[in-house]
Short mmCIF file of C-alpha atoms in Angstrom, two decimals:
data_model
loop_
_atom_site.label_atom_id
_atom_site.label_comp_id
_atom_site.label_asym_id
_atom_site.label_seq_id
_atom_site.Cartn_x
_atom_site.Cartn_y
_atom_site.Cartn_z
CA MET A 1 18.03 34.13 11.40
CA THR A 2 20.08 30.96 12.00
CA GLU A 3 17.04 29.22 13.07
CA LEU A 4 15.16 29.86 9.83
CA PHE A 5 18.04 28.61 7.66
CA THR A 6 18.35 25.54 9.97
CA LEU A 7 14.76 24.78 9.53
CA ALA A 8 15.01 25.36 5.73
CA GLU A 9 17.67 22.56 5.71
CA GLN A 10 15.42 19.97 7.22
CA GLU A 11 13.99 17.20 4.91
CA GLY A 12 10.41 17.90 3.79
CA VAL A 13 10.51 21.64 4.45
CA GLN A 14 9.70 23.81 1.53
CA SER A 15 11.89 26.82 0.92
CA ARG A 16 12.86 29.19 -1.81
CA ILE A 17 15.66 31.75 -2.36
CA ILE A 18 14.39 34.45 -4.71
CA PHE A 19 16.94 36.87 -6.40
CA SER A 20 17.56 39.44 -9.05
CA THR A 21 20.62 40.15 -10.97
CA ASP A 22 19.35 43.35 -12.47
CA GLY A 23 16.67 44.55 -10.19
CA ASN A 24 13.90 43.90 -12.73
CA SER A 25 13.83 40.20 -13.50
CA TYR A 26 13.67 37.49 -10.72
CA GLN A 27 14.83 33.84 -10.47
CA ALA A 28 14.42 31.25 -7.89
CA VAL A 29 16.35 28.43 -6.28
CA TYR A 30 14.20 25.80 -4.61
CA ASP A 31 15.01 23.76 -1.41
CA GLU A 32 18.70 24.79 -1.53
CA PRO A 33 19.24 27.16 1.53
CA GLU A 34 22.91 26.46 1.21
CA ALA A 35 22.95 28.56 -1.91
CA TRP A 36 22.38 31.76 0.10
CA ASP A 37 26.07 32.76 0.30
CA SER A 38 26.71 32.49 -3.46
CA LEU A 39 23.60 34.54 -4.07
CA GLN A 40 24.18 37.45 -1.53
CA PRO A 41 25.57 39.84 -4.37
CA HIS A 42 22.05 39.60 -5.98
CA GLN A 43 19.90 40.69 -2.90
CA PRO A 44 18.31 37.34 -2.14
CA THR A 45 15.19 36.62 -0.11
CA LEU A 46 14.75 33.40 1.68
CA LEU A 47 11.16 32.26 2.09
CA VAL A 48 10.21 29.15 4.15
CA SER A 49 6.56 27.74 3.87
CA ASP A 50 4.40 25.95 6.56
CA ILE A 51 6.23 27.37 9.55
CA GLU A 52 3.36 26.37 11.81
CA LYS A 53 3.66 22.78 10.68
CA TRP A 54 7.16 22.45 11.80
CA HIS A 55 6.97 24.74 14.86
CA PRO A 56 3.45 24.37 16.14
CA GLN A 57 3.74 27.17 18.66
CA ALA A 58 4.05 29.48 15.71
CA ALA A 59 0.23 28.67 15.12
CA GLN A 60 -0.53 30.92 18.02
CA ILE A 61 -0.21 33.87 15.63
CA MET A 62 -3.42 32.76 14.01
CA GLN A 63 -5.39 33.25 17.15
CA TRP A 64 -4.91 36.93 16.45
CA PHE A 65 -7.54 36.55 13.74
CA PRO A 66 -10.60 35.18 15.53
CA PHE A 67 -12.92 36.56 12.82
CA ILE A 68 -11.59 33.87 10.40
CA LYS A 69 -12.73 30.33 10.31
CA ASN A 70 -10.03 27.91 11.51
CA TRP A 71 -10.27 25.79 8.30
CA ARG A 72 -9.59 28.85 6.11
CA PHE A 73 -5.86 29.08 7.41
CA ASP A 74 -3.47 27.64 4.81
CA ASP A 75 0.09 28.21 5.90
CA LEU A 76 2.35 30.56 7.76
CA MET A 77 5.30 31.62 5.58
CA MET A 78 8.32 33.48 6.86
CA SER A 79 10.83 35.34 4.90
CA TYR A 80 14.07 37.01 5.68
CA ALA A 81 15.68 39.74 3.41
CA PRO A 82 18.61 42.18 3.53
CA SER A 83 18.00 45.76 2.58
CA GLY A 84 16.85 46.17 -0.86
CA ALA A 85 15.91 42.70 -1.43
CA SER A 86 12.45 41.86 -3.05
CA VAL A 87 10.49 39.02 -4.74
CA GLY A 88 9.05 41.38 -7.34
CA ALA A 89 5.63 42.81 -7.96
CA HIS A 90 3.03 39.89 -7.95
CA THR A 91 -0.54 38.84 -7.14
CA ASP A 92 -1.75 35.96 -5.03
CA HIS A 93 -5.12 34.08 -5.56
CA TYR A 94 -5.92 34.15 -1.93
CA ASP A 95 -6.21 36.50 1.05
CA VAL A 96 -2.98 37.27 2.79
CA PHE A 97 -2.04 38.99 6.00
CA LEU A 98 1.52 40.46 6.07
CA LEU A 99 2.90 40.69 9.54
CA GLN A 100 6.14 42.56 10.16
CA VAL A 101 8.15 40.62 12.66
CA GLN A 102 11.65 42.32 12.60
CA GLY A 103 13.12 45.14 10.69
CA THR A 104 11.15 47.17 8.09
CA ARG A 105 9.68 46.50 4.57
CA ARG A 106 8.12 48.99 2.14
CA TRP A 107 4.96 47.73 0.50
CA SER A 108 3.67 49.16 -2.66
CA TYR A 109 0.16 48.13 -3.59
CA ASP A 110 -3.23 48.76 -5.31
CA ASP A 111 -6.68 48.81 -4.04
CA GLN A 112 -8.31 47.21 -7.05
CA PRO A 113 -7.22 44.23 -9.20
CA LEU A 114 -5.32 45.24 -12.26
CA ALA A 115 -7.52 45.28 -15.34
CA LYS A 116 -4.60 43.96 -17.36
CA ILE A 117 -1.41 42.25 -16.14
CA GLU A 118 1.87 41.96 -18.23
CA LEU A 119 4.29 39.55 -16.78
CA ASP A 120 8.04 39.98 -17.07
CA GLU A 121 9.20 37.47 -19.66
CA ASP A 122 12.69 37.25 -18.27
CA SER A 123 11.62 36.16 -14.75
CA GLU A 124 11.51 32.62 -13.61
CA ILE A 125 8.68 33.39 -11.32
CA ALA A 126 5.36 35.41 -12.15
CA VAL A 127 6.46 39.03 -11.76
CA ILE A 128 4.45 41.92 -12.86
CA LYS A 129 6.13 44.15 -15.50
CA ASN A 130 6.21 47.91 -15.00
CA PHE A 131 4.07 47.92 -11.76
CA GLN A 132 2.78 51.40 -11.03
CA PRO A 133 1.25 51.15 -7.54
CA GLN A 134 -1.41 53.46 -6.02
CA HIS A 135 -0.25 53.23 -2.41
CA ASN A 136 3.00 52.96 -0.47
CA HIS A 137 3.45 52.11 3.21
CA GLU A 138 6.50 50.90 5.30
CA LEU A 139 5.74 48.32 7.81
CA HIS A 140 7.41 48.27 11.23
CA PRO A 141 7.45 45.35 13.81
CA GLY A 142 3.94 44.56 14.86
CA ASP A 143 2.41 46.18 11.78
CA VAL A 144 -0.08 44.08 9.56
CA LEU A 145 -1.09 44.72 5.97
CA TYR A 146 -4.12 42.91 4.49
CA LEU A 147 -4.17 42.23 0.82
CA PRO A 148 -7.36 40.72 -0.78
CA PRO A 149 -7.03 38.16 -3.61
CA GLU A 150 -5.63 39.46 -6.94
CA ILE A 151 -4.46 42.74 -5.46
CA ALA A 152 -1.07 43.51 -6.97
CA HIS A 153 1.71 44.23 -4.27
CA HIS A 154 5.47 44.57 -4.22
CA GLY A 155 7.52 44.55 -1.02
CA VAL A 156 11.06 45.66 -0.66
CA SER A 157 13.17 45.27 2.43
CA THR A 158 14.33 48.57 4.01
CA SER A 159 16.57 47.13 6.67
CA ASP A 160 19.24 44.19 6.90
CA ASP A 161 17.19 42.30 9.44
CA CYS A 162 13.86 42.18 7.61
CA VAL A 163 11.56 39.36 8.73
CA THR A 164 8.03 39.18 7.41
CA CYS A 165 5.32 36.60 8.12
CA SER A 166 2.76 35.87 5.36
CA ILE A 167 -0.51 34.35 6.61
CA GLY A 168 -2.16 32.89 3.67
CA LEU A 169 -5.81 31.64 3.57
CA ARG A 170 -6.85 28.43 1.79
CA ALA A 171 -9.24 29.37 -0.96
CA PRO A 172 -10.05 26.62 -3.44
CA SER A 173 -11.31 27.88 -6.77
CA GLU A 174 -14.92 27.46 -7.90
CA ALA A 175 -13.64 24.83 -10.29
CA GLU A 176 -11.78 22.93 -7.62
CA LEU A 177 -14.61 23.04 -5.13
CA LEU A 178 -17.23 21.90 -7.47
CA SER A 179 -15.16 19.16 -9.09
CA SER A 180 -14.21 17.80 -5.65
CA PHE A 181 -17.80 18.09 -4.46
CA ILE A 182 -19.17 16.17 -7.53
CA GLU A 183 -16.53 13.48 -7.09
CA LEU A 184 -17.48 12.99 -3.45
CA TYR A 185 -21.24 13.16 -4.36
CA SER A 186 -20.75 10.54 -7.09
CA GLN A 187 -19.33 8.15 -4.62
CA GLN A 188 -22.63 8.06 -2.79
CA THR A 189 -24.78 7.39 -5.81
CA SER A 190 -25.58 3.92 -7.07
CA ALA A 191 -23.73 2.47 -9.98
CA ASP A 192 -27.03 0.96 -11.11
CA ALA A 193 -28.61 4.40 -11.75
CA ARG A 194 -27.92 5.04 -15.37
CA PHE A 195 -29.12 7.37 -18.07
CA THR A 196 -31.87 5.95 -20.26
CA ASP A 197 -32.85 6.76 -23.73
CA GLY A 198 -35.92 8.82 -24.19
CA VAL A 199 -36.41 8.34 -27.87
CA LYS A 200 -39.84 6.84 -28.69
CA GLN A 201 -39.24 6.61 -32.42
CA PRO A 202 -36.15 5.23 -34.18
CA ASN A 203 -33.75 8.06 -34.60
CA SER A 204 -30.24 7.67 -35.67
CA ASP A 205 -28.93 11.29 -35.54
CA ALA A 206 -26.45 12.61 -33.08
CA SER A 207 -28.56 15.29 -31.42
CA ILE A 208 -28.68 16.38 -27.74
CA GLY A 209 -32.30 17.15 -27.09
CA GLN A 210 -34.70 18.11 -24.52
CA HIS A 211 -34.83 14.73 -22.95
CA GLU A 212 -31.05 14.80 -22.32
CA ILE A 213 -31.13 18.26 -20.97
CA ASN A 214 -33.98 17.54 -18.56
CA TYR A 215 -32.12 14.50 -17.27
CA LEU A 216 -29.03 16.48 -16.48
CA ARG A 217 -31.01 19.19 -14.97
CA SER A 218 -32.84 16.65 -12.68
CA GLN A 219 -29.47 15.43 -11.48
CA LEU A 220 -28.20 18.99 -10.57
CA LEU A 221 -31.62 19.76 -8.92
CA ALA A 222 -31.25 16.62 -6.78
CA ILE A 223 -27.88 17.96 -5.63
CA SER A 224 -29.23 21.51 -4.78
CA GLN A 225 -32.09 19.88 -2.78
CA MET A 226 -29.82 17.81 -0.54
CA GLN A 227 -30.40 18.20 3.14
CA GLU A 228 -28.19 20.71 4.91
CA GLU A 229 -26.49 18.17 6.95
CA ASN A 230 -25.31 16.28 3.80
CA LEU A 231 -24.32 19.46 1.99
CA ALA A 232 -22.34 20.60 4.95
CA LYS A 233 -20.50 17.24 5.25
CA LEU A 234 -19.52 17.30 1.62
CA PHE A 235 -18.31 20.80 1.80
CA GLY A 236 -16.38 19.96 4.91
CA GLN A 237 -14.73 17.14 3.32
CA VAL A 238 -13.59 19.18 0.41
CA VAL A 239 -12.09 22.09 2.45
CA THR A 240 -10.36 19.92 5.09
CA SER A 241 -8.68 17.76 2.30
CA TYR A 242 -7.63 20.75 0.22
CA ARG A 243 -3.78 21.16 -0.10
CA LEU A 244 -2.91 18.57 2.49
CA PHE A 245 0.57 17.28 3.14
CA GLU A 246 0.76 13.71 1.92
CA GLU A 247 2.91 12.62 4.81
CA THR A 248 3.79 13.89 8.25
CA GLU A 249 6.91 13.49 10.32
CA TYR A 250 5.26 12.65 13.63
CA ALA A 251 6.00 9.15 14.87
CA VAL A 252 3.23 8.61 17.41
CA ASN A 253 3.00 5.81 19.89
CA THR A 254 -0.58 4.95 20.05
CA THR A 255 -0.51 3.21 23.39
CA ALA A 256 1.17 6.19 24.94
CA ASN A 257 -1.39 8.48 23.31
CA ASN A 258 -4.42 6.70 24.60
CA ALA A 259 -3.11 7.24 28.24
CA ASN A 260 -2.35 10.85 27.59
CA LYS A 261 -4.91 13.27 29.10
CA VAL A 262 -4.04 16.49 27.05
CA TRP A 263 -4.43 16.63 23.34
CA GLN A 264 -3.82 19.16 20.63
CA LYS A 265 -4.62 19.23 16.83
CA SER A 266 -1.79 18.14 14.69
CA PRO A 267 -0.39 21.15 12.67
CA PHE A 268 -0.67 18.79 9.68
CA ALA A 269 -4.55 18.25 10.09
CA VAL A 270 -7.51 20.39 9.08
CA PHE A 271 -10.70 20.44 11.15
CA ALA A 272 -14.22 21.61 10.53
CA TYR A 273 -17.56 20.92 12.17
CA HIS A 274 -21.32 21.25 11.41
CA LEU A 275 -23.96 21.38 14.11
CA ILE A 276 -26.83 19.13 13.13
CA ASP A 277 -28.97 19.66 16.14
CA ALA A 278 -28.57 20.00 19.93
CA SER A 279 -27.28 16.42 20.35
CA GLU A 280 -25.35 15.62 17.19
CA ALA A 281 -22.70 17.27 15.01
CA SER A 282 -20.58 16.24 12.10
CA LEU A 283 -16.75 16.51 12.53
CA MET A 284 -14.74 16.75 9.29
CA VAL A 285 -10.94 16.00 9.52
CA ASN A 286 -8.62 15.82 6.56
CA GLY A 287 -11.55 14.77 4.50
CA GLU A 288 -12.94 12.27 6.85
CA VAL A 289 -16.31 12.55 8.44
CA PHE A 290 -17.20 11.64 12.14
CA ARG A 291 -20.46 11.76 13.96
CA THR A 292 -20.01 13.18 17.43
CA THR A 293 -21.57 15.69 19.80
CA PRO A 294 -21.67 19.47 19.40
CA TYR A 295 -19.75 19.82 22.69
CA THR A 296 -16.78 17.61 21.53
CA ALA A 297 -16.75 18.94 17.91
CA GLN A 298 -16.34 22.52 19.18
CA LEU A 299 -13.97 21.62 21.96
CA ILE A 300 -11.64 20.05 19.44
CA CYS A 301 -11.94 22.68 16.73
CA ASN A 302 -12.14 25.86 18.83
CA GLN A 303 -9.51 25.17 21.39
CA THR A 304 -5.64 25.05 21.17
CA SER A 305 -5.67 21.88 23.25
CA PHE A 306 -8.16 19.85 25.26
CA GLN A 307 -8.32 17.24 28.03
CA ILE A 308 -9.91 13.91 27.89
CA ASP A 309 -11.48 14.69 31.33
CA GLU A 310 -13.59 17.45 29.65
CA ILE A 311 -15.09 14.94 27.35
CA GLU A 312 -15.75 12.43 30.00
CA ILE A 313 -17.53 15.02 32.18
CA SER A 314 -19.41 17.15 29.74
CA SER A 315 -20.23 15.15 26.60
CA ASN A 316 -23.69 13.55 26.62
CA LYS A 317 -22.15 10.67 24.64
CA PRO A 318 -18.64 10.13 26.24
CA VAL A 319 -18.20 6.54 25.19
CA GLU A 320 -18.68 7.30 21.54
CA ASP A 321 -16.69 10.47 21.69
CA LEU A 322 -13.71 8.85 23.32
CA GLU A 323 -13.81 6.10 20.62
CA MET A 324 -13.60 8.84 18.03
CA ILE A 325 -10.67 10.48 19.95
CA THR A 326 -8.80 7.10 19.77
CA THR A 327 -9.37 6.95 16.01
CA LEU A 328 -8.16 10.53 15.62
CA SER A 329 -4.99 9.69 17.52
CA GLU A 330 -4.33 6.67 15.41
CA MET A 331 -4.58 8.73 12.24
CA GLN A 332 -2.38 11.33 13.93
CA ALA A 333 -4.84 13.99 13.52
CA ILE A 334 -4.45 14.90 17.15
CA ILE A 335 -1.21 14.45 19.11
CA PRO A 336 -0.19 14.75 22.84
CA ALA A 337 0.09 18.35 23.94
#
């Protein structure tokens, strides 16, 4: 596990060491992998987030889940733990696939969300107190456990070489989705379109009446009746800009890139597309929208890598598509393969 500790020491890489001094309450040390040796008496677990961003080849694991849309993948987290180590019983707000890579880990879990959750007050992290699981199963290398959102679970390492990958799916809450959607929608409306008073007679009270309610309802109705193309673009902007890294570590030479014939999506970028018709598509990348062809949109989004020659030969608008490729390379959304 030397490689995992080495990665955790790199600048910008997010890591945690979770440990327990009494087997009930859990504490965390953030971004200090060098603290591992001093914490070994307390059965520590090292967790390193966003593995696929720092080692893009690790993203190949996500190809094992072809039934999930690409933009749903959030991150690949890897953990290492000696026998007996745990991060405590907890829930996640998103779907997660737990892949056992090395060693063994025993998982205890429920098949329904808990009606009431009591958290351990002495834990620095959110740990469920007195968790009584319905199921127990030990994972061996190659085994996968799927846990829906809000399902309580508790993993305990049962070997000294336990390595587990946690594949999390991005899942903005309804509040996050709607607030981001409304913010983007409002940017498209005219600043001159304003609320007007519907009072025909002088009235100085502070009531909210039918006129105001009807005005708001008309605004919401206008949103619901937007064309599918515009709704898809706004949705794509939201989901491809959700939980993005603010900066990347890639230093890309644009001149060299334009001459490169084979490209791949940057592990720091999120892509989605919407097919408008047989000749046009919208491509959403990190919250930006591009008009392109269905062929090129699907080529970029659905393939691990692609060649410029494929666009030159098969696109019905190669000049426009290649201009978009240049823009994507300049914003480092695609990088040389």
